[in-house]
Coordinates of N, CA and C in Angstrom, one line a residue:
X1 N 127.2 105.4 55.7 CA 126.4 105.8 56.1 C 125.8 104.8 57.2
X2 N 126.6 103.2 57.1 CA 125.7 102.4 57.6 C 126.6 101.5 58.7
X3 N 127.4 101.8 59.0 CA 129.3 102.0 60.2 C 128.4 103.2 60.2
X4 N 128.2 105.1 60.5 CA 128.1 105.6 61.0 C 126.8 105.4 61.6
X5 N 125.6 104.7 61.2 CA 124.2 104.4 62.4 C 125.1 103.4 63.5
X6 N 125.8 101.9 63.4 CA 125.8 101.6 64.0 C 126.3 101.7 65.0
X7 N 128.1 102.7 64.9 CA 128.8 103.7 65.9 C 127.7 104.9 67.0
X8 N 127.1 105.8 66.3 CA 125.9 106.5 66.7 C 124.5 105.8 67.6
X9 N 124.8 104.5 67.6 CA 123.6 103.2 67.7 C 124.3 102.5 69.2
X10 N 125.3 102.5 68.7 CA 126.2 102.0 69.6 C 126.8 102.8 70.9
X11 N 126.9 103.9 70.9 CA 127.4 104.6 71.7 C 126.0 105.8 72.1
X12 N 124.9 105.3 71.3 CA 124.1 105.7 72.5 C 123.2 104.8 73.4
X13 N 124.1 104.0 73.5 CA 123.2 102.5 74.1 C 124.5 102.7 75.4
X14 N 125.8 103.4 74.9 CA 126.4 103.1 75.7 C 126.3 104.6 77.1
X15 N 126.1 104.9 76.3 CA 125.8 106.8 77.1 C 124.4 106.2 78.2
X16 N 123.8 105.2 77.6 CA 121.4 105.1 78.0 C 122.7 104.4 79.3
X17 N 123.3 103.5 79.1 CA 123.9 102.8 80.7 C 124.4 103.8 81.5
X18 N 125.3 104.5 81.2 CA 126.2 105.2 82.2 C 125.1 106.3 82.3
X19 N 124.5 106.8 82.0 CA 123.7 107.5 82.4 C 122.2 107.3 83.2
X20 N 122.1 105.8 83.5 CA 121.4 105.5 84.2 C 121.5 104.3 85.6
X21 N 123.0 105.2 85.6 CA 124.0 104.5 86.8 C 124.4 105.8 87.4
X22 N 125.0 107.1 87.0 CA 125.5 108.4 87.0 C 124.0 108.7 87.8
X23 N 123.9 109.6 89.1 CA 123.3 110.2 89.4 C 123.1 111.2 88.7
X24 N 123.8 112.0 88.1 CA 123.9 113.4 87.3 C 123.4 113.1 85.7
X25 N 122.5 112.0 85.1 CA 122.3 111.0 84.2 C 121.3 111.1 83.4
X26 N 120.8 110.6 82.7 CA 119.4 109.9 82.9 C 118.8 109.6 81.0
X27 N 117.9 108.8 81.2 CA 117.8 108.5 79.8 C 116.9 108.2 79.4
X28 N 115.8 108.0 78.2 CA 114.4 107.6 78.8 C 113.9 107.1 76.8
X29 N 113.1 106.7 77.2 CA 112.6 105.9 75.4 C 110.5 106.1 75.6
X30 N 110.7 107.3 74.1 CA 109.7 107.2 73.4 C 108.8 106.6 72.5
X31 N 107.7 105.5 72.7 CA 106.8 105.6 71.9 C 105.7 105.9 71.0
X32 N 106.2 106.4 69.6 CA 104.5 107.4 69.6 C 103.9 106.7 68.0
X33 N 102.4 106.9 68.5 CA 102.1 106.0 67.4 C 101.5 107.3 66.6
X34 N 101.4 107.9 65.5 CA 100.5 108.7 65.0 C 99.3 108.7 63.2
X35 N 98.9 110.0 63.6 CA 97.1 109.2 62.8 C 98.6 109.4 61.1
X36 N 99.7 110.9 61.1 CA 100.5 110.3 59.9 C 101.5 111.3 60.2
X37 N 102.8 111.2 59.3 CA 103.6 112.0 59.9 C 103.9 113.2 58.6
X38 N 103.9 114.1 59.9 CA 104.3 115.3 59.0 C 105.9 116.8 59.9
X39 N 106.4 117.0 59.0 CA 107.9 117.4 59.1 C 107.3 118.6 58.8
X40 N 107.5 119.3 59.4 CA 107.3 121.4 59.3 C 106.7 121.8 57.7
X41 N 105.2 121.5 57.8 CA 104.5 121.6 57.4 C 104.9 120.1 55.6
X42 N 105.4 119.4 55.9 CA 105.9 118.6 54.6 C 105.0 116.9 54.9
X43 N 103.7 116.4 54.5 CA 103.5 115.6 54.9 C 103.6 114.3 53.9
X44 N 104.9 113.2 54.5 CA 105.9 112.5 53.8 C 105.5 111.0 54.2
X45 N 103.6 111.5 55.0 CA 102.5 110.5 55.3 C 101.6 110.4 55.5
X46 N 100.7 109.9 55.2 CA 99.0 110.3 55.7 C 98.8 109.0 56.2
X47 N 99.3 108.5 56.3 CA 98.7 107.2 56.9 C 100.0 107.1 57.9
X48 N 99.1 106.0 59.6 CA 99.7 105.2 60.4 C 100.8 105.2 60.7
X49 N 101.7 106.0 61.5 CA 103.4 105.9 61.0 C 103.1 104.9 62.7
X50 N 104.6 105.2 63.3 CA 105.2 104.9 64.4 C 106.8 105.8 64.4
X51 N 106.8 105.5 66.0 CA 108.0 106.9 66.1 C 108.7 106.9 67.1
X52 N 109.3 105.7 67.3 CA 110.2 105.0 68.4 C 111.2 106.3 69.0
X53 N 111.9 107.0 69.7 CA 113.2 107.2 70.1 C 113.5 107.1 71.4
X54 N 115.4 107.3 71.1 CA 115.8 106.3 73.0 C 117.2 107.8 73.5
X55 N 116.9 108.6 74.2 CA 117.8 109.4 74.7 C 118.4 109.3 75.6
X56 N 120.0 109.6 75.6 CA 120.4 109.2 76.9 C 121.1 110.3 77.4
X57 N 121.7 111.2 78.0 CA 122.2 112.3 78.8 C 122.7 112.4 79.8
X58 N 124.3 113.5 79.6 CA 124.8 113.0 81.6 C 126.1 114.3 80.8
X59 N 125.2 115.2 81.8 CA 125.8 116.7 82.1 C 126.2 117.6 80.7
X60 N 124.7 117.6 80.8 CA 124.0 118.6 79.4 C 124.7 118.5 78.0
X61 N 125.0 116.6 77.9 CA 125.4 116.1 76.8 C 124.3 115.9 76.3
X62 N 123.6 115.4 75.3 CA 122.7 114.4 75.4 C 123.2 113.1 73.4
X63 N 122.5 112.5 73.3 CA 122.5 111.3 72.1 C 121.1 110.6 72.1
X64 N 120.7 110.9 70.5 CA 119.9 110.4 70.5 C 119.2 109.7 69.6
X65 N 118.7 109.2 68.7 CA 118.3 107.8 68.3 C 116.7 107.9 67.6
X66 N 116.7 108.7 66.7 CA 114.6 108.3 66.6 C 114.4 107.6 65.3
X67 N 113.5 107.5 64.8 CA 112.6 106.7 63.4 C 111.4 106.0 63.4
X68 N 111.4 106.7 62.2 CA 110.2 106.8 61.6 C 110.0 105.2 60.2
X69 N 109.1 105.0 61.3 CA 108.1 103.2 61.6 C 106.6 103.5 60.6
X70 N 106.4 103.2 58.6 CA 105.6 103.2 58.0 C 104.7 102.4 57.7
X71 N 103.7 101.9 59.1 CA 102.4 100.9 59.3 C 102.2 100.5 58.3
X72 N 101.7 101.9 57.8 CA 100.4 102.0 56.8 C 100.5 103.1 55.4
X73 N 100.4 102.8 54.4 CA 101.5 103.8 53.3 C 102.3 103.2 52.6
X74 N 103.1 103.8 52.3 CA 104.1 104.0 51.1 C 105.3 103.7 52.6
X75 N 106.3 102.5 51.6 CA 107.1 101.9 52.0 C 106.4 100.9 53.9
X76 N 104.9 101.2 53.4 CA 104.4 99.7 54.3 C 105.2 98.7 54.9
X77 N 105.1 98.8 56.9 CA 106.5 97.0 57.2 C 107.9 97.9 56.9
X78 N 108.5 99.2 56.8 CA 109.4 99.2 56.4 C 110.0 100.9 57.3
X79 N 111.2 101.5 58.2 CA 111.4 101.9 58.7 C 112.0 102.8 57.1
X80 N 111.2 104.2 57.6 CA 112.0 105.1 56.1 C 113.1 106.4 56.3
X81 N 112.8 106.4 57.9 CA 113.6 107.2 58.0 C 114.1 106.8 59.5
X82 N 116.1 107.1 59.8 CA 116.4 107.1 61.6 C 117.2 108.3 61.5
X83 N 116.8 108.8 62.5 CA 117.9 110.1 62.4 C 118.5 110.5 63.7
X84 N 120.0 110.6 63.2 CA 121.1 110.4 65.1 C 121.1 112.0 65.1
X85 N 121.2 112.4 67.7 CA 121.2 113.5 67.4 C 122.1 113.4 67.6
X86 N 123.5 114.4 68.3 CA 124.0 115.4 69.6 C 124.3 116.3 69.7
X87 N 124.2 116.3 71.5 CA 123.4 118.0 70.9 C 124.4 118.2 72.6
X88 N 124.0 120.0 72.8 CA 124.2 120.0 74.3 C 123.6 121.1 74.7
X89 N 123.2 121.2 75.6 CA 122.3 122.5 76.6 C 123.2 123.0 77.6
X90 N 122.7 124.4 78.1 CA 123.3 124.8 79.5 C 121.9 126.1 79.6
X91 N 122.1 125.9 81.2 CA 121.2 127.6 81.4 C 122.9 128.5 81.8
X92 N 122.4 129.8 81.3 CA 123.3 130.6 81.8 C 121.9 132.3 82.3
X93 N 121.4 132.3 83.4 CA 120.7 132.8 84.0 C 119.3 132.8 83.5
X94 N 118.3 133.0 83.8 CA 116.9 133.6 82.5 C 117.1 132.4 81.3
X95 N 118.8 132.7 80.4 CA 117.6 131.3 79.0 C 118.7 130.3 79.8
X96 N 117.9 129.4 78.0 CA 118.2 128.1 78.3 C 119.0 128.0 76.7
X97 N 120.3 127.8 76.8 CA 121.0 127.2 75.5 C 121.2 125.9 74.7
X98 N 121.6 125.6 74.2 CA 121.1 124.8 72.8 C 121.9 124.4 71.7
X99 N 122.6 123.4 71.1 CA 123.3 123.2 69.8 C 123.4 121.7 69.6
X100 N 123.2 121.5 68.7 CA 123.5 120.5 68.4 C 123.8 119.5 66.3
X101 N 124.1 119.0 65.8 CA 123.7 118.2 65.3 C 122.6 116.8 64.5
X102 N 122.1 117.1 63.6 CA 121.4 115.9 63.1 C 121.6 115.7 61.8
X103 N 121.8 113.9 62.0 CA 121.9 112.7 60.3 C 120.8 112.5 60.3
X104 N 120.3 112.8 58.9 CA 119.2 112.1 59.2 C 119.5 111.0 58.0
X105 N 118.9 110.0 57.8 CA 119.1 108.7 56.8 C 117.9 108.5 57.0
X106 N 117.1 107.8 55.3 CA 116.5 107.1 54.5 C 116.8 105.8 54.2
X107 N 116.5 104.9 55.4 CA 117.4 103.8 54.8 C 116.7 103.1 53.8
X108 N 115.4 102.2 53.4 CA 114.5 102.1 53.1 C 113.9 102.5 52.0
X109 N 113.9 104.1 51.0 CA 113.7 104.8 50.7 C 114.3 104.8 49.0
X110 N 113.8 105.0 48.1 CA 114.1 105.4 47.4 C 114.2 106.5 46.5
X111 N 115.0 106.9 44.9 CA 114.6 108.2 44.2 C 115.1 107.6 43.2
X112 N 114.0 108.4 42.2 CA 113.6 108.3 40.3 C 115.5 109.2 39.9
X113 N 115.8 109.0 39.3 CA 116.9 109.7 38.7 C 116.4 109.9 37.4
X114 N 117.0 111.0 36.7 CA 116.9 110.9 35.0 C 116.6 110.0 34.2
X115 N 117.6 108.7 34.2 CA 117.1 107.8 33.7 C 116.2 106.6 33.5
X116 N 115.5 106.6 34.4 CA 114.5 106.2 35.4 C 115.2 105.2 36.6
X117 N 115.9 105.3 36.9 CA 117.1 104.1 37.7 C 116.5 104.3 38.6
X118 N 116.4 103.8 40.0 CA 116.0 104.0 41.6 C 116.8 103.9 41.9
X119 N 117.3 105.3 42.7 CA 118.3 104.8 43.8 C 118.0 105.6 45.6
X120 N 119.1 105.3 46.4 CA 118.9 105.6 47.4 C 119.3 106.6 47.4
X121 N 117.3 107.0 48.0 CA 117.4 108.6 48.9 C 118.5 108.9 49.7
X122 N 118.9 110.5 49.0 CA 120.2 110.4 49.9 C 119.6 111.3 51.5
X123 N 121.1 110.9 52.4 CA 120.6 111.6 53.9 C 121.6 112.9 53.5
X124 N 121.0 113.4 55.0 CA 121.6 114.8 54.7 C 121.8 115.2 56.7
X125 N 122.9 116.4 56.8 CA 122.9 116.9 57.7 C 122.4 118.1 58.2
X126 N 122.0 118.7 59.0 CA 121.9 119.7 60.0 C 122.4 120.1 60.7
X127 N 123.1 122.0 61.5 CA 123.8 122.0 63.0 C 122.2 122.7 62.5
X128 N 122.2 122.7 64.2 CA 121.2 124.1 65.1 C 122.0 124.7 65.9
X129 N 121.3 125.6 66.9 CA 121.5 126.6 67.5 C 119.8 127.1 68.6
X130 N 119.6 127.0 69.7 CA 118.4 127.6 70.0 C 119.0 128.2 70.8
X131 N 116.8 129.2 71.4 CA 117.6 130.4 72.5 C 116.6 130.0 73.3
X132 N 115.9 129.4 74.6 CA 115.0 130.5 74.9 C 114.5 130.9 76.7
X133 N 113.5 131.1 77.0 CA 113.6 131.8 78.0 C 112.4 130.8 78.9
X134 N 112.8 129.6 79.4 CA 111.4 129.4 79.8 C 111.3 129.0 81.0
X135 N 111.2 130.9 82.2 CA 111.0 130.4 83.1 C 110.1 132.0 82.7
X136 N 109.7 132.6 81.4 CA 109.0 133.7 81.3 C 107.4 133.0 80.8
X137 N 106.0 134.6 80.9 CA 105.4 133.6 80.4 C 105.7 132.9 78.6
X138 N 104.6 131.7 78.7 CA 104.3 131.2 77.3 C 105.8 130.6 77.2
X139 N 107.4 131.1 78.1 CA 108.7 129.9 77.3 C 108.9 130.0 75.7
X140 N 109.2 130.7 75.3 CA 109.5 131.5 74.1 C 111.0 130.5 73.9
X141 N 111.0 130.0 72.3 CA 112.3 129.6 72.6 C 112.2 129.6 70.7
X142 N 113.7 130.4 70.1 CA 114.0 131.0 68.8 C 115.2 129.2 68.3
X143 N 114.9 128.0 67.7 CA 115.6 127.7 67.0 C 116.1 127.5 65.5
X144 N 117.0 128.1 65.3 CA 117.9 127.5 64.3 C 118.4 126.9 63.2
X145 N 118.4 126.4 62.5 CA 118.9 124.9 61.9 C 119.4 125.5 60.9
X146 N 120.5 124.6 60.6 CA 121.1 124.9 58.9 C 121.6 123.9 58.0
X147 N 120.9 123.4 57.3 CA 121.6 122.3 56.4 C 122.6 122.5 55.7
X148 N 124.4 121.4 56.1 CA 124.8 121.9 55.9 C 125.6 120.5 54.3
X149 N 124.3 120.2 54.4 CA 124.7 118.4 53.2 C 123.8 118.2 52.2
X150 N 123.5 118.2 51.6 CA 121.9 118.3 50.3 C 121.8 119.7 50.4
X151 N 120.4 120.1 51.2 CA 119.5 121.2 50.9 C 121.0 122.6 50.9
X152 N 121.5 122.5 51.8 CA 121.9 123.5 51.9 C 121.2 125.0 52.2
X153 N 120.6 125.0 53.2 CA 119.8 126.1 53.8 C 119.0 126.0 54.9
X154 N 118.4 127.1 54.9 CA 118.5 127.7 56.8 C 116.1 127.6 57.0
X155 N 116.4 126.7 58.2 CA 115.3 127.3 59.0 C 114.9 127.7 60.1
X156 N 114.1 128.0 60.2 CA 114.0 128.8 61.4 C 112.6 128.6 62.5
X157 N 112.4 128.8 63.5 CA 111.1 127.9 64.3 C 110.8 128.9 65.4
X158 N 110.1 129.8 65.7 CA 109.7 130.2 67.0 C 108.6 128.6 67.8
X159 N 109.0 128.9 69.0 CA 108.0 128.2 69.5 C 107.9 127.8 71.3
X160 N 106.3 128.2 70.8 CA 105.4 129.3 72.4 C 104.8 127.9 73.6
X161 N 104.9 127.6 75.1 CA 103.5 127.3 75.1 C 103.5 127.2 76.0
X162 N 102.4 126.6 77.0 CA 101.9 126.3 78.7 C 101.6 125.3 79.0
X163 N 101.8 125.0 79.9 CA 101.3 123.7 80.8 C 100.0 124.0 81.9
X164 N 98.7 123.7 82.1 CA 98.1 123.7 82.7 C 97.7 122.2 83.7
X165 N 98.2 122.3 85.3 CA 98.6 121.1 85.7 C 96.1 120.9 86.6
X166 N 95.8 119.8 85.7 CA 94.7 119.8 86.1 C 94.5 118.5 87.3
X167 N 95.0 117.6 87.8 CA 95.1 117.0 89.2 C 96.7 116.7 89.3
X168 N 96.9 115.5 90.1 CA 98.2 115.8 90.8 C 99.5 114.6 89.5
X169 N 98.0 114.3 88.2 CA 99.1 112.8 88.0 C 98.8 113.5 86.2
X170 N 98.3 114.6 86.4 CA 96.9 115.2 84.5 C 97.7 116.7 84.4
X171 N 97.7 116.4 82.8 CA 98.2 118.5 83.2 C 97.4 118.2 81.3
X172 N 97.4 119.8 80.7 CA 96.7 119.6 79.4 C 98.1 121.0 79.3
X173 N 98.5 120.6 78.4 CA 100.0 121.1 76.9 C 99.4 121.6 76.4
X174 N 99.5 123.7 76.2 CA 98.8 124.1 74.7 C 100.5 124.1 74.3
X175 N 100.4 124.4 73.0 CA 101.9 124.9 72.0 C 101.4 125.3 70.9
X176 N 102.4 126.5 70.5 CA 102.5 126.8 69.3 C 104.1 127.4 68.7
X177 N 103.5 126.7 66.9 CA 105.6 127.4 67.4 C 105.3 128.2 65.1
X178 N 106.0 128.6 64.6 CA 105.9 129.5 63.1 C 107.1 129.0 62.8
X179 N 107.1 127.8 61.8 CA 108.7 128.1 61.2 C 108.9 128.3 59.9
X180 N 109.7 129.0 59.2 CA 110.4 129.7 58.4 C 111.3 129.0 57.4
X181 N 111.4 129.2 56.2 CA 112.6 129.4 55.4 C 113.3 130.0 54.5
X182 N 115.1 129.5 54.3 CA 114.6 130.8 53.3 C 114.7 129.9 52.0
X183 N 115.0 130.9 50.4 CA 115.1 130.4 49.3 C 116.0 129.1 49.3
X184 N 116.9 128.4 49.9 CA 117.5 127.4 49.3 C 116.6 126.2 50.3
X185 N 116.4 126.3 51.0 CA 115.3 125.5 51.7 C 114.3 125.4 51.5
X186 N 113.6 126.4 51.0 CA 112.0 126.4 50.2 C 112.2 125.3 48.6
X187 N 113.4 126.3 48.3 CA 114.2 125.0 47.1 C 114.2 123.6 46.7
X188 N 114.8 123.3 47.8 CA 115.4 121.8 48.2 C 114.0 120.8 48.7
X189 N 113.1 121.8 49.6 CA 112.2 120.8 50.2 C 110.3 121.5 49.0
X190 N 110.4 122.3 48.3 CA 109.6 122.7 48.1 C 108.9 122.9 46.7
X191 N 110.3 123.1 46.5 CA 110.9 123.7 44.3 C 110.4 124.8 44.3
X192 N 110.2 125.9 45.9 CA 109.9 127.0 45.6 C 111.3 128.6 46.2
X193 N 111.2 129.4 45.2 CA 113.1 129.8 45.4 C 112.9 131.1 45.6
X194 N 111.4 130.7 47.3 CA 111.3 132.1 47.5 C 111.6 131.8 49.6
X195 N 111.6 133.2 49.7 CA 111.9 132.5 52.0 C 110.4 133.1 51.5
X196 N 110.2 131.5 52.9 CA 108.4 132.1 53.4 C 108.0 132.1 54.1
X197 N 107.1 132.5 55.1 CA 106.8 131.2 56.6 C 105.7 130.4 56.2
X198 N 106.5 128.6 56.3 CA 106.5 127.5 55.5 C 105.0 126.5 56.3
X199 N 104.9 126.5 58.0 CA 104.8 126.5 58.9 C 104.1 127.0 59.9
X200 N 102.5 126.9 60.2 CA 101.8 127.2 61.3 C 101.8 126.0 62.0
X201 N 101.9 125.6 63.6 CA 101.2 125.0 64.7 C 100.6 125.2 65.0
X202 N 99.4 124.5 65.6 CA 99.2 124.7 67.2 C 98.7 123.5 67.6
X203 N 99.0 123.2 69.2 CA 99.0 121.5 69.6 C 98.3 121.2 71.0
X204 N 98.1 121.0 71.8 CA 97.7 120.2 72.8 C 97.8 119.2 73.0
X205 N 98.6 118.4 74.0 CA 98.0 117.1 74.5 C 98.0 117.1 76.2
X206 N 98.4 116.0 76.8 CA 97.6 115.5 78.2 C 98.4 114.6 78.8
X207 N 99.7 114.9 78.9 CA 100.5 113.7 79.1 C 100.0 113.6 80.9
X208 N 99.7 112.1 80.8 CA 99.3 111.7 82.0 C 100.2 110.5 82.9
X209 N 100.7 110.8 84.5 CA 101.4 110.3 84.8 C 100.9 108.1 84.6
X210 N 100.9 107.6 84.4 CA 101.0 106.4 84.7 C 101.0 105.3 86.1
X211 N 102.2 105.5 85.7 CA 103.2 104.8 86.7 C 104.4 106.1 87.3
X212 N 105.3 106.0 88.3 CA 105.9 107.2 88.8 C 107.2 106.8 87.4
X213 N 107.5 106.0 85.9 CA 108.4 106.3 85.3 C 108.2 106.4 84.0
X214 N 106.3 105.9 83.7 CA 105.7 105.7 82.8 C 104.4 107.1 82.6
X215 N 104.9 107.2 81.4 CA 103.8 108.7 81.1 C 103.3 108.2 79.7
X216 N 101.7 108.5 79.7 CA 101.8 107.6 78.4 C 101.2 109.5 78.3
X217 N 100.7 110.1 76.5 CA 100.0 111.7 76.2 C 99.7 111.4 75.5
X218 N 98.2 111.7 74.6 CA 97.5 111.5 73.8 C 97.2 113.1 73.5
X219 N 97.5 113.3 72.4 CA 97.7 114.5 71.7 C 96.9 114.8 70.3
X220 N 97.0 116.0 70.1 CA 96.9 116.8 68.8 C 97.0 118.1 68.5
X221 N 96.7 117.9 67.1 CA 98.1 119.2 66.4 C 97.3 119.8 65.3
X222 N 97.4 121.1 64.3 CA 96.5 121.1 62.9 C 98.2 121.5 62.7
X223 N 98.4 122.0 61.6 CA 98.9 122.3 61.1 C 98.8 122.8 59.8
X224 N 98.5 124.3 59.5 CA 98.4 125.5 58.4 C 100.1 125.7 57.6
X225 N 99.6 126.2 56.6 CA 100.3 126.3 55.4 C 100.2 127.8 55.3
X226 N 100.6 129.3 56.1 CA 100.4 130.0 55.3 C 100.8 130.8 54.2
X227 N 101.9 130.4 53.2 CA 102.0 131.2 52.3 C 102.0 130.5 51.1
X228 N 100.8 131.0 50.3 CA 100.6 130.1 49.0 C 101.0 129.4 48.4
X229 N 102.9 130.1 47.7 CA 103.3 129.2 46.8 C 103.5 128.0 47.9
X230 N 104.0 128.1 48.5 CA 104.5 126.5 49.1 C 103.1 126.0 49.8
X231 N 102.0 125.4 50.0 CA 101.1 125.9 50.3 C 100.6 124.4 48.9
X232 N 100.3 124.9 47.6 CA 100.5 125.1 46.2 C 101.5 123.3 46.1
X233 N 102.6 123.7 46.7 CA 103.8 122.7 46.1 C 103.8 121.7 47.6
X234 N 103.2 122.2 48.3 CA 103.3 120.9 48.8 C 102.4 119.7 48.7
X235 N 101.1 120.8 48.0 CA 99.8 119.2 47.8 C 100.4 119.0 46.5
X236 N 101.3 119.5 45.3 CA 101.4 118.7 43.9 C 103.0 117.8 44.7
X237 N 103.9 118.3 45.4 CA 104.8 117.7 45.4 C 104.4 116.4 47.1
X238 N 103.9 116.8 47.8 CA 102.9 115.6 49.0 C 102.0 115.1 49.1
X239 N 101.1 115.8 48.2 CA 99.4 115.2 48.2 C 99.0 116.4 48.8
X240 N 99.1 116.8 49.9 CA 98.6 117.3 50.8 C 99.0 119.2 51.7
X241 N 98.1 119.8 51.9 CA 98.6 121.6 52.4 C 98.8 121.1 54.1
X242 N 97.6 121.5 53.6 CA 97.4 121.1 55.8 C 97.6 120.1 56.5
X243 N 97.3 119.8 57.5 CA 96.9 119.5 58.3 C 96.2 118.3 59.8
X244 N 95.8 117.8 60.0 CA 95.6 117.4 61.0 C 96.2 116.6 61.7
X245 N 96.9 115.8 62.7 CA 97.7 115.2 63.4 C 97.1 114.4 64.6
X246 N 96.6 113.1 65.1 CA 96.1 112.5 66.0 C 97.7 111.5 66.6
X247 N 97.7 111.7 67.8 CA 99.1 110.5 68.2 C 99.3 110.6 69.7
X248 N 99.3 109.1 70.2 CA 99.5 108.7 71.3 C 100.9 108.2 71.7
X249 N 101.0 108.4 72.7 CA 102.9 107.8 72.8 C 103.4 108.0 74.3
X250 N 103.7 107.3 74.6 CA 104.0 106.5 76.0 C 105.6 106.5 76.4
X251 N 105.9 107.5 77.2 CA 107.7 107.1 77.9 C 107.7 107.2 78.8
X252 N 108.7 106.1 78.9 CA 109.8 105.6 79.9 C 111.0 105.8 80.7
X253 N 111.0 106.9 81.9 CA 112.3 106.6 82.3 C 113.3 106.3 83.1
X254 N 113.7 105.1 82.4 CA 115.0 104.6 82.9 C 116.1 105.3 83.9

């Protein structure tokens, strides 16, 4: 696993350097500070976290390295998660298509097994495909993720959004998404052996262009768990059900 991370990060940095030198390539660094870490309805840390992300792309191909650093709460002062993503996107007529693979790793987390021993928290792998209509109202996008490793389940998300230009350098971006998991997915993450609508998220963001290559984005989102069984399981497993998350993200393109 460590070797895979090293190779993935090395490849990302190589592609980032190439992207910066080529006219059809791009690279960007995002650093986000959030009031809590909520993923697909699961509150993984209800304290402040910092999430850096580095992306490099060229010719429709992209590599991304993302991490979660716990500034407070469980695993304080450590990176609790590092994810590597390879993806490809292409537009065919009015439809934006995408596909990729995500390696999830949890370098500093442990899991208690039956004999009381703590073992390294297992990573997992997802593949995904997406289709969107960026030029129609609300730009709907459907993404389906399939875990092909630890969970062996499927999660789908329908997302919509719209942006309103406020000034030459600022806009108001509104978004909403609805996620659902099959019985295997929900059994793995919530202990609920049924398919369900897992999480409804609505959000608002205010991206502000500070410099030519630097954008700062304050945002807030509300996560609601519409299924009662998933809600009860989320509170029992993760200590929270619904959540409000505030964030501030700095994005630099180079």
